[in-house]
PDB file of C-alpha atoms in Angstrom:
ATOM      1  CA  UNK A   1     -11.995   0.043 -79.045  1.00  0.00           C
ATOM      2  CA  UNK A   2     -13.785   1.284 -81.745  1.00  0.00           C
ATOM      3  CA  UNK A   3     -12.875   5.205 -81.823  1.00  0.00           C
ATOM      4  CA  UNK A   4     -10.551   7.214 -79.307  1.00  0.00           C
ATOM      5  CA  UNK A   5     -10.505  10.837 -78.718  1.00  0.00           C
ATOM      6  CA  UNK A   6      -7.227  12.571 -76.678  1.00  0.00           C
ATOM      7  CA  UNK A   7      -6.723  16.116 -75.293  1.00  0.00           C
ATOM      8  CA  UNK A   8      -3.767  16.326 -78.214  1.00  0.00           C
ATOM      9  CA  UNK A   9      -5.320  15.579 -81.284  1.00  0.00           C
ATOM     10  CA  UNK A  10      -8.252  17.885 -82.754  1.00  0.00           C
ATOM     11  CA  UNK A  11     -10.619  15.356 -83.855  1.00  0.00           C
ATOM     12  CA  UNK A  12     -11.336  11.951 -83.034  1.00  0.00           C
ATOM     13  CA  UNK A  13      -9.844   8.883 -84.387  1.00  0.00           C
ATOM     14  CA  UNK A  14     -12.227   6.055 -85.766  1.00  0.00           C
ATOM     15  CA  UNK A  15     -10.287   2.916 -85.397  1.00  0.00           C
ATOM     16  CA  UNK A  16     -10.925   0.533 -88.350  1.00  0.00           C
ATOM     17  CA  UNK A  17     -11.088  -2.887 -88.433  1.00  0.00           C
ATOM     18  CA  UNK A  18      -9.339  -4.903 -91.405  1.00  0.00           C
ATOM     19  CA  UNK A  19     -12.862  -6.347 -92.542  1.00  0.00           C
ATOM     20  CA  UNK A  20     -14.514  -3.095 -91.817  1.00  0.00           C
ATOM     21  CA  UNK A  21     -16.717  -4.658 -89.523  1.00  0.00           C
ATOM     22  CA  UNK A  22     -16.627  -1.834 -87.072  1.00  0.00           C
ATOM     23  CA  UNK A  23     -18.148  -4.450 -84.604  1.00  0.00           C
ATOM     24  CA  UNK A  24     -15.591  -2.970 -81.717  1.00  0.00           C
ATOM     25  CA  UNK A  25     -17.718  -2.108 -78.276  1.00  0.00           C
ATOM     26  CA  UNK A  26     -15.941   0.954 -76.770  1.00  0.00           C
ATOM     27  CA  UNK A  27     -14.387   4.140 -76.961  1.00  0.00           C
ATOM     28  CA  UNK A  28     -11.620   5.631 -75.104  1.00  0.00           C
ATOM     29  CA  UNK A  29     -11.494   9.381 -74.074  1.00  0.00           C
ATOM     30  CA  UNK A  30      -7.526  10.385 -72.615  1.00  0.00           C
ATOM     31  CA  UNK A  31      -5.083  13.111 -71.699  1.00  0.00           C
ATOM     32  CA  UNK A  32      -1.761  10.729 -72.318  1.00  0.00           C
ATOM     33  CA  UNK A  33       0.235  13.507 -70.197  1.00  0.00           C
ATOM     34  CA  UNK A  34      -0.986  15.416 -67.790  1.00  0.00           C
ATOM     35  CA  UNK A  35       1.508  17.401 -65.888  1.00  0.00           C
ATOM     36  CA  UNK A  36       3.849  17.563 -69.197  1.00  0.00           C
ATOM     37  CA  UNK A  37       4.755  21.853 -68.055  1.00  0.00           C
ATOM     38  CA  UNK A  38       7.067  19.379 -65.108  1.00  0.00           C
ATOM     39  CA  UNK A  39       8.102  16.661 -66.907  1.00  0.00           C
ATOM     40  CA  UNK A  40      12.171  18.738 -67.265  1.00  0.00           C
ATOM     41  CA  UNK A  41      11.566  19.449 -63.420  1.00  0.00           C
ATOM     42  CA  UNK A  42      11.165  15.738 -62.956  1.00  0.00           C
ATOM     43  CA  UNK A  43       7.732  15.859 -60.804  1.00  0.00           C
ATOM     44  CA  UNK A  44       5.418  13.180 -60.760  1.00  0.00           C
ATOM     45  CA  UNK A  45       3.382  13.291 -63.918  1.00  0.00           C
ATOM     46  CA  UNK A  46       0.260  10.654 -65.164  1.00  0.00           C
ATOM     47  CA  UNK A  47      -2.131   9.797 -68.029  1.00  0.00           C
ATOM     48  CA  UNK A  48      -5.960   9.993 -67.676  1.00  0.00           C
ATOM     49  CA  UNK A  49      -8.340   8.001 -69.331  1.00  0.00           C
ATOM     50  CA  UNK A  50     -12.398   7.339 -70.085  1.00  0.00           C
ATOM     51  CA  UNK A  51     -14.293   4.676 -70.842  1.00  0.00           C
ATOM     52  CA  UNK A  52     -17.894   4.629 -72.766  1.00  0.00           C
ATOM     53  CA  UNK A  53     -19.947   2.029 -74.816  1.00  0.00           C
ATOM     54  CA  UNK A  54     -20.696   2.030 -78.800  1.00  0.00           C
ATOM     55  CA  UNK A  55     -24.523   3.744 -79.145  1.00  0.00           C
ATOM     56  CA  UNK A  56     -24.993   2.533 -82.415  1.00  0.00           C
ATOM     57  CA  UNK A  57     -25.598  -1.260 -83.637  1.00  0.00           C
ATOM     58  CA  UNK A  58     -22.562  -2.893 -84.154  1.00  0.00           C
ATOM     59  CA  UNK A  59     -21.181  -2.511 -88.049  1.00  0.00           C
ATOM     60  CA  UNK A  60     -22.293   1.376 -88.037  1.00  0.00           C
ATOM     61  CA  UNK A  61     -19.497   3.970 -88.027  1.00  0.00           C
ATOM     62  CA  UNK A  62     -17.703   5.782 -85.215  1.00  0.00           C
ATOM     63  CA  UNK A  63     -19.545   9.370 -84.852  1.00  0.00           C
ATOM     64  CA  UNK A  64     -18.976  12.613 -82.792  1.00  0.00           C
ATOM     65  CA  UNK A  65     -21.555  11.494 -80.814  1.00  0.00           C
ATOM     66  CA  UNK A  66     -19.835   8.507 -78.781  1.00  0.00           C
ATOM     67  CA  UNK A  67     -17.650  10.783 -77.234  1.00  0.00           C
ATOM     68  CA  UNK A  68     -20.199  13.429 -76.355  1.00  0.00           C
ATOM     69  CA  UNK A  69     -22.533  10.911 -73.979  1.00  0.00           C
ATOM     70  CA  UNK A  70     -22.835  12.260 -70.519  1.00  0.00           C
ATOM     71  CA  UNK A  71     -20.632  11.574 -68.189  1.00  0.00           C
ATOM     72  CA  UNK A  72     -22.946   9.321 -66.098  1.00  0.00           C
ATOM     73  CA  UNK A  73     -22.900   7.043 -68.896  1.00  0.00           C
ATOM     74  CA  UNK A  74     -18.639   6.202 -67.997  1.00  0.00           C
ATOM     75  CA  UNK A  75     -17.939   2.522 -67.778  1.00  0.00           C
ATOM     76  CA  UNK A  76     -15.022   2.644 -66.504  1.00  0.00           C
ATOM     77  CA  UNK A  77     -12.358   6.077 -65.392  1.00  0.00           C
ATOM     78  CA  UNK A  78      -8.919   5.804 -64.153  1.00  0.00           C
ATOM     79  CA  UNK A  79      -5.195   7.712 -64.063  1.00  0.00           C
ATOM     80  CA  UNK A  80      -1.939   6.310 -64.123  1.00  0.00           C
ATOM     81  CA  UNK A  81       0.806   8.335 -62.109  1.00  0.00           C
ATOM     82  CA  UNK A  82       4.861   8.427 -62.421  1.00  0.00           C
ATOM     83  CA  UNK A  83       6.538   9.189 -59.655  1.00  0.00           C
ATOM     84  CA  UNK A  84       8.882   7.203 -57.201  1.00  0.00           C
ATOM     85  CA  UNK A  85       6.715   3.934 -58.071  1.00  0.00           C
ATOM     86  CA  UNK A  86       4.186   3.875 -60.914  1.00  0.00           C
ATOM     87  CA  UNK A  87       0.340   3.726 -60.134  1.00  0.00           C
ATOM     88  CA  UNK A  88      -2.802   2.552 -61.740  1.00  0.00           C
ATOM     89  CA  UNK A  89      -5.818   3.869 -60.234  1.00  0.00           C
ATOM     90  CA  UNK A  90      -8.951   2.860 -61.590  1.00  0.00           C
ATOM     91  CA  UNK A  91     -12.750   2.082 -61.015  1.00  0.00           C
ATOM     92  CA  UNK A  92     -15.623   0.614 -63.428  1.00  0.00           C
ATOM     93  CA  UNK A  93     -18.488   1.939 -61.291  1.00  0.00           C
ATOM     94  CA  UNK A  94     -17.853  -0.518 -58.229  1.00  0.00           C
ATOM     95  CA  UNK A  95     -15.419   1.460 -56.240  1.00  0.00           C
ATOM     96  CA  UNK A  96     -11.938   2.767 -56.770  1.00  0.00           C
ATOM     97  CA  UNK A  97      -9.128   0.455 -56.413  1.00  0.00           C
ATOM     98  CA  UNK A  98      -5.077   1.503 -57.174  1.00  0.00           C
ATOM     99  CA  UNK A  99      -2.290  -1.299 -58.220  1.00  0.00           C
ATOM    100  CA  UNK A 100       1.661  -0.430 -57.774  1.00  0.00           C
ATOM    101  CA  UNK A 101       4.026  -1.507 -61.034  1.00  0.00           C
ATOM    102  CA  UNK A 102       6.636  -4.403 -59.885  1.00  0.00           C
ATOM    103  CA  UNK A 103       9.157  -2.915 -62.519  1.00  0.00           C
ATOM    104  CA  UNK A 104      11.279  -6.192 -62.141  1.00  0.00           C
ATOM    105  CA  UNK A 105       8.437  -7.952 -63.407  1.00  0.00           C
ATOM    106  CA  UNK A 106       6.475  -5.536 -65.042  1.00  0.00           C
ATOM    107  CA  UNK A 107       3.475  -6.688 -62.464  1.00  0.00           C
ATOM    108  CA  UNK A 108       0.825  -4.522 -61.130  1.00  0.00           C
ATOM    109  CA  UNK A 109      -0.058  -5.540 -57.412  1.00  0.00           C
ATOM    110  CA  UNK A 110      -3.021  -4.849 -55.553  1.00  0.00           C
ATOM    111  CA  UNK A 111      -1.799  -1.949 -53.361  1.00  0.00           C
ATOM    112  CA  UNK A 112      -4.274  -0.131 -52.120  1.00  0.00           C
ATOM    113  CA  UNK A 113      -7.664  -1.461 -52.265  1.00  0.00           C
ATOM    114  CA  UNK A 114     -11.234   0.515 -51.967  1.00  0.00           C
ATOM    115  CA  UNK A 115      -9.644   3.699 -51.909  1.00  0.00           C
ATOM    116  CA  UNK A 116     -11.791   6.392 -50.040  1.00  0.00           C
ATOM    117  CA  UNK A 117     -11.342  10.289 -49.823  1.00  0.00           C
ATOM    118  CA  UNK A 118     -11.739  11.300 -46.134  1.00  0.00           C
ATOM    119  CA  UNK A 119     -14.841  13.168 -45.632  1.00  0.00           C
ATOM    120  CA  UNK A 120     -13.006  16.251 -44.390  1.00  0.00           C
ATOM    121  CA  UNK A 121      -8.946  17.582 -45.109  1.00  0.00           C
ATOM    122  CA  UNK A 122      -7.080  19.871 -44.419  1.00  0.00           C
ATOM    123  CA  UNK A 123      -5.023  20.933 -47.698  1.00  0.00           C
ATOM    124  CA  UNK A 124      -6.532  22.740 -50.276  1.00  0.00           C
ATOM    125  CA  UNK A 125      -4.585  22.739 -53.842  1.00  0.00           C
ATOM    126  CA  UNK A 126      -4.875  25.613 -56.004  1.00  0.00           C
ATOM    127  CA  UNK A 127      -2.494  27.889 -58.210  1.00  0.00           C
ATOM    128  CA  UNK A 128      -3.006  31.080 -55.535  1.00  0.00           C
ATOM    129  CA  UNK A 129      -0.755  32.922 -58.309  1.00  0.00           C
ATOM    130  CA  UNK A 130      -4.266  32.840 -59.780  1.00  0.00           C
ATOM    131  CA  UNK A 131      -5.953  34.677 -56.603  1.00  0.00           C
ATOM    132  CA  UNK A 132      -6.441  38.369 -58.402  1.00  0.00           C
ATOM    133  CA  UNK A 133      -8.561  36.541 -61.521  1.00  0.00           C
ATOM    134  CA  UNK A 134     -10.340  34.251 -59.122  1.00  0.00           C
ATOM    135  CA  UNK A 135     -14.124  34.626 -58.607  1.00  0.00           C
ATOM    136  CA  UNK A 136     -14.888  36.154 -55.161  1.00  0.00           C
ATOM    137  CA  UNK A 137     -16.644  32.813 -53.938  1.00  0.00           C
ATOM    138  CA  UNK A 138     -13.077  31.157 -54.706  1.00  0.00           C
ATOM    139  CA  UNK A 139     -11.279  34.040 -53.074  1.00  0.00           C
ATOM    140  CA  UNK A 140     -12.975  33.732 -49.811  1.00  0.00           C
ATOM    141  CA  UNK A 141     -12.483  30.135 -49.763  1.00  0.00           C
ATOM    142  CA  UNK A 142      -9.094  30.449 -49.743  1.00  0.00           C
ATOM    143  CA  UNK A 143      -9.267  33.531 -46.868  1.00  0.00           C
ATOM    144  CA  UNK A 144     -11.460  31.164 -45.068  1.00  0.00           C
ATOM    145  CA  UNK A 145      -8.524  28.669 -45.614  1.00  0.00           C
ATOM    146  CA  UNK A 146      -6.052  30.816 -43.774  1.00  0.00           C
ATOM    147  CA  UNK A 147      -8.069  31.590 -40.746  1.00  0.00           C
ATOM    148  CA  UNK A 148      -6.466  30.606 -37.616  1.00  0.00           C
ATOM    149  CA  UNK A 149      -9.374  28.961 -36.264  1.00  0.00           C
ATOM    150  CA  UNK A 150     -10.865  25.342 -35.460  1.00  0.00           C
ATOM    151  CA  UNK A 151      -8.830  22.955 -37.691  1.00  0.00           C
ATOM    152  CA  UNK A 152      -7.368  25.717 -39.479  1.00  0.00           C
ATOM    153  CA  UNK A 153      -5.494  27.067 -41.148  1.00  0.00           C
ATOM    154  CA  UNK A 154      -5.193  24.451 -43.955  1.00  0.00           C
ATOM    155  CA  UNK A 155      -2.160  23.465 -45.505  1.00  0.00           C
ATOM    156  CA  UNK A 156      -1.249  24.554 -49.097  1.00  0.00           C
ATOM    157  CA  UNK A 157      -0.071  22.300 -51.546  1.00  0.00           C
ATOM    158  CA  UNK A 158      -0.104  22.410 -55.567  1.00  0.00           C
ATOM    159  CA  UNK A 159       1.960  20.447 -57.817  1.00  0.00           C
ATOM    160  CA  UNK A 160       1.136  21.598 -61.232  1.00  0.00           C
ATOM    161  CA  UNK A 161      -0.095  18.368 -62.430  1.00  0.00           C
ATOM    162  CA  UNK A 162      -4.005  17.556 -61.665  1.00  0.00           C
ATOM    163  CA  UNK A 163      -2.962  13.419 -61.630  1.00  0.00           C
ATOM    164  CA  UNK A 164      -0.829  14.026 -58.348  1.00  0.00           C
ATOM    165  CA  UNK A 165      -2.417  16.883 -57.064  1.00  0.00           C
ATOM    166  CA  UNK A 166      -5.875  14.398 -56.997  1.00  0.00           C
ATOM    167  CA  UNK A 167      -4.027  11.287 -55.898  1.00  0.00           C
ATOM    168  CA  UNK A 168      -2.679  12.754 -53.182  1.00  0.00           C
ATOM    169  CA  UNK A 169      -5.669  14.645 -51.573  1.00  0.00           C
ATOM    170  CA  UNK A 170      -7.844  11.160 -52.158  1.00  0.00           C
ATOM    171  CA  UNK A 171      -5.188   9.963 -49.778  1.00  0.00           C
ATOM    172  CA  UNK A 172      -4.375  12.477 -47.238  1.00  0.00           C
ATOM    173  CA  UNK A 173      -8.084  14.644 -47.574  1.00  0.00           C
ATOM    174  CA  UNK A 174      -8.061  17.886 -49.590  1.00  0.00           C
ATOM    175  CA  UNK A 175      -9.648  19.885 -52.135  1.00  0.00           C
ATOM    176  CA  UNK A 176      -8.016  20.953 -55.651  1.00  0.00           C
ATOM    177  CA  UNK A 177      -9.347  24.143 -57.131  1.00  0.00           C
ATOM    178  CA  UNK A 178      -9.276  25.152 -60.995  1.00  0.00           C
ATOM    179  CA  UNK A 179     -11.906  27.931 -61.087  1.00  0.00           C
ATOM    180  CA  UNK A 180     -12.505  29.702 -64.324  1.00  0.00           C
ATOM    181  CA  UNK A 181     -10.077  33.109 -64.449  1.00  0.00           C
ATOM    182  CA  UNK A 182     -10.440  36.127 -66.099  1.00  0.00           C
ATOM    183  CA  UNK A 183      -8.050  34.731 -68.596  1.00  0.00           C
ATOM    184  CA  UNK A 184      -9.647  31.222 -69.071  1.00  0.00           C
ATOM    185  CA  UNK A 185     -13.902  32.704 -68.166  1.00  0.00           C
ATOM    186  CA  UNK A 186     -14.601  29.022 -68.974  1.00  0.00           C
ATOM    187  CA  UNK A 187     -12.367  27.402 -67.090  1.00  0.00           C
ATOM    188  CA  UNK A 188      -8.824  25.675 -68.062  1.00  0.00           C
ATOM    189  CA  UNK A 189      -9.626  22.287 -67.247  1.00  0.00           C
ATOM    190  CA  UNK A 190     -10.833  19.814 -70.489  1.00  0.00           C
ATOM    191  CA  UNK A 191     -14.117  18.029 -69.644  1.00  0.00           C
ATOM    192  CA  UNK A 192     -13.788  15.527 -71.657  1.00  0.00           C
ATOM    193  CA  UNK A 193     -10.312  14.339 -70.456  1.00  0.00           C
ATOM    194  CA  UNK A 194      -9.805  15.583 -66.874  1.00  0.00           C
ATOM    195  CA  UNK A 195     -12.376  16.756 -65.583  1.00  0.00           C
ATOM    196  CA  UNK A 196     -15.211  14.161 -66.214  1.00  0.00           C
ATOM    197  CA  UNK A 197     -12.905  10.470 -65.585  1.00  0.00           C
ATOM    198  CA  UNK A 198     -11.751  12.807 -62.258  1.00  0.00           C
ATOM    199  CA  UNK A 199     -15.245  13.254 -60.743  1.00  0.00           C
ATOM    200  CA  UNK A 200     -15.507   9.512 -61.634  1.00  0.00           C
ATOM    201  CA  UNK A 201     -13.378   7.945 -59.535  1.00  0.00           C
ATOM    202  CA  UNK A 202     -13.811  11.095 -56.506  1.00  0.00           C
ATOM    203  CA  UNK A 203     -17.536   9.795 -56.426  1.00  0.00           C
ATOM    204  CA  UNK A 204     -16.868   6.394 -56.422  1.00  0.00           C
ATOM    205  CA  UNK A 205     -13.988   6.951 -53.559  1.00  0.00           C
ATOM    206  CA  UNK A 206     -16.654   8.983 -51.725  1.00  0.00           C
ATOM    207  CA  UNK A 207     -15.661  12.611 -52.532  1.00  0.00           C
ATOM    208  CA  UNK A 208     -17.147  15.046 -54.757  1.00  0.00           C
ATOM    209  CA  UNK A 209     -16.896  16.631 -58.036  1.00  0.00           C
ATOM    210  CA  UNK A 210     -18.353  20.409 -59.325  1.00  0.00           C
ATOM    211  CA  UNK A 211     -18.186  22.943 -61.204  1.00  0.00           C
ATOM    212  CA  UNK A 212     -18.448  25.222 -58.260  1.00  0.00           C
ATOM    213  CA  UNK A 213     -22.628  24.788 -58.338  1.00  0.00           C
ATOM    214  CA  UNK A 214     -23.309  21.407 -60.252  1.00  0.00           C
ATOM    215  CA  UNK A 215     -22.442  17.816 -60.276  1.00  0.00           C
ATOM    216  CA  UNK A 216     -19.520  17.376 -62.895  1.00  0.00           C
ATOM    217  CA  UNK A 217     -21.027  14.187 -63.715  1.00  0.00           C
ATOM    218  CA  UNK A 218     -24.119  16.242 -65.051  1.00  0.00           C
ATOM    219  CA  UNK A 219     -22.419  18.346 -67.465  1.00  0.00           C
ATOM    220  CA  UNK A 220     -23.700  17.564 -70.997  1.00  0.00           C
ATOM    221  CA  UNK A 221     -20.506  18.144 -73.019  1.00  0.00           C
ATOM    222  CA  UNK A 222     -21.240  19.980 -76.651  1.00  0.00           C
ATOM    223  CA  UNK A 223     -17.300  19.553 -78.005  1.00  0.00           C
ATOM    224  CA  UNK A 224     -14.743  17.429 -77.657  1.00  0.00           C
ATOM    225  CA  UNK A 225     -11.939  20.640 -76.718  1.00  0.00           C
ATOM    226  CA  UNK A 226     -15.080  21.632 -73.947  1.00  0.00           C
ATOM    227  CA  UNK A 227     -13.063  23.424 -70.625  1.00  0.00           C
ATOM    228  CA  UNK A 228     -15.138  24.001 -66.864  1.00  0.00           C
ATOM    229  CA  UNK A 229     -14.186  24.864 -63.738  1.00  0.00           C
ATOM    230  CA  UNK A 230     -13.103  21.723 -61.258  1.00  0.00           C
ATOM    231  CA  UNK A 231     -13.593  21.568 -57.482  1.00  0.00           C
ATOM    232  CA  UNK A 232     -12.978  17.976 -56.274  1.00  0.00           C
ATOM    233  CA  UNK A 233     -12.028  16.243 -53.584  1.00  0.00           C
ATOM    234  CA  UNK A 234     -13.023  15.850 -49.763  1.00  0.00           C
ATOM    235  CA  UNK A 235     -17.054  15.749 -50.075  1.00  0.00           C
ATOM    236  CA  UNK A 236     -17.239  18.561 -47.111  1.00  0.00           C
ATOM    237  CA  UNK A 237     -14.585  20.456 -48.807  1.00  0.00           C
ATOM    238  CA  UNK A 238     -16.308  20.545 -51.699  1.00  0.00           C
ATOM    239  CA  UNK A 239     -19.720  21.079 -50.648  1.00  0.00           C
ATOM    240  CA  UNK A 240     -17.836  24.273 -48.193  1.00  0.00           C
ATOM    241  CA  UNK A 241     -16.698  25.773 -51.572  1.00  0.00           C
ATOM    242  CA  UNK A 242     -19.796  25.266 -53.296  1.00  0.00           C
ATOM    243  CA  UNK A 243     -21.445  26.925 -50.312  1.00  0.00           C
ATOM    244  CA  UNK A 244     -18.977  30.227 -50.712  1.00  0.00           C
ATOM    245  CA  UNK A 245     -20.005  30.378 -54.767  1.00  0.00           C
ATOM    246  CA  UNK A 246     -23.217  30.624 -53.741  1.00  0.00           C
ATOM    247  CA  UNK A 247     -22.633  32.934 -51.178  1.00  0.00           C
ATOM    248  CA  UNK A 248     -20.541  35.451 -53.350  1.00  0.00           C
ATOM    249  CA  UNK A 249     -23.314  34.648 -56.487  1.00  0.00           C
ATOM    250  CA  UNK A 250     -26.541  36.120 -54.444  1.00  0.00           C
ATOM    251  CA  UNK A 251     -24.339  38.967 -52.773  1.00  0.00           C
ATOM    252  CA  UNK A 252     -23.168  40.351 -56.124  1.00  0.00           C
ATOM    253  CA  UNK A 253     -27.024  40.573 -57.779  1.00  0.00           C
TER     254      UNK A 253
END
């Protein structure tokens, strides 16, 4: 690695070589805890983490600008999650594959190969406690959740911490929900270190990734602290809630 950039430091961190060569190839992008509001409640918790090139000649310095590429430009994206066993999940563009930690070992095994998100779920994940500062698209998602009709009503189910909440819908089929909130009108969500190495591996497993009407993958970030709103999961899921955003956007103008 030549530089590295995480959700708790400010700036980014060049990393120097001894013969200040600076001939290093990548940079990392990572949230080291996600989920740390349950780590005293003991629920499952994870780290996040980016990949990009250099895109300067080799023996240049490290600049704001190699963590600021779009998001298309990821070589690699992946999450590790603690719970009862330990999880790397992780993808360089060629599908998403997750490995289980052997702690008597210290191993990672092949577990679950070519992991796919069904096309279609039925649990949506979203803090509901939320629902007054919602926008109206993402408020009549969740009514149309409830319904007691055709496959529905969904089931509910939000941990708290975006590593389990994803891994668990890529698994089972399900949508997570961050919209932005009258208290966070851009979202809470860091692009940079959720949001973008997220939509990553839910496109390469087949789902989807949005902002509510664009592809996260799109997004051209303009700071490394950059928040949006996140709908991923389920491709249908996500394309339905995209499809009630628009809905609610023409109706209000």
């Amino acid at each position: 690695m030549c530089g590295i950039t995480s959700e708790e430091n400010d700036e980014f961190i060049a990393v120097e070589r001894s013969d200040k060569n600076h001939n290093n190839k990548y940079v990392v992008l990572m949230d080291p805890l996600d989920g740390s509001s349950n780590i005293d409640v003991n629920v499952s918790v994870g780290t996040i983490f980016s990949v990009f090139r250099r895109i300067t000649p080799i023996g240049t310095p490290v600049t704001l600008e190699y963590f600021l590429q779009p998001r298309i430009n990821q070589v690699a994206a992946g999450y590790v999650i603690y719970g009862t066993s330990t999880m790397l999940v992780y993808t360089t563009g060629h599908g998403v594959n997750g490995f289980t930690l052997n702690p008597a070992i210290g191993t990672f095994y092949l577990s679950h190969p070519n992991m796919q998100f069904p096309k279609d779920g039925n649990i949506y994940s979203t803090n509901e406690g939320n629902y007054v500062h919602v926008p109206q698209g993402v408020k009549d998602y969740i009514k149309y959740c409830q319904l007691e009709e055709d496959e529905r009503p969904y089931t509910s189910r939000y941990i708290g911490s975006l590593v389990a909440d994803i891994h668990r819908n890529m698994i089972k089929g399900g949508v997570y929900i961050y919209s932005t909130i009258t208290t966070a009108p851009k979202g809470k969500l860091r692009l940079l270190y959720e949001c973008n190495p997220m939509a990553f591996i839910a496109e390469q497993a087949g789902g989807k990734a949005s902002d509510g009407f664009n592809r996260i993958m799109e997004i051209i970030p303009t700071e490394l602290h950059e928040r949006a709103p996140f709908f991923c999961g389920s491709y249908n899921m996500v394309e339905k809630v995209e499809d009630f955003m628009l809905k609610a956007k023409f109706s209000k103008h």
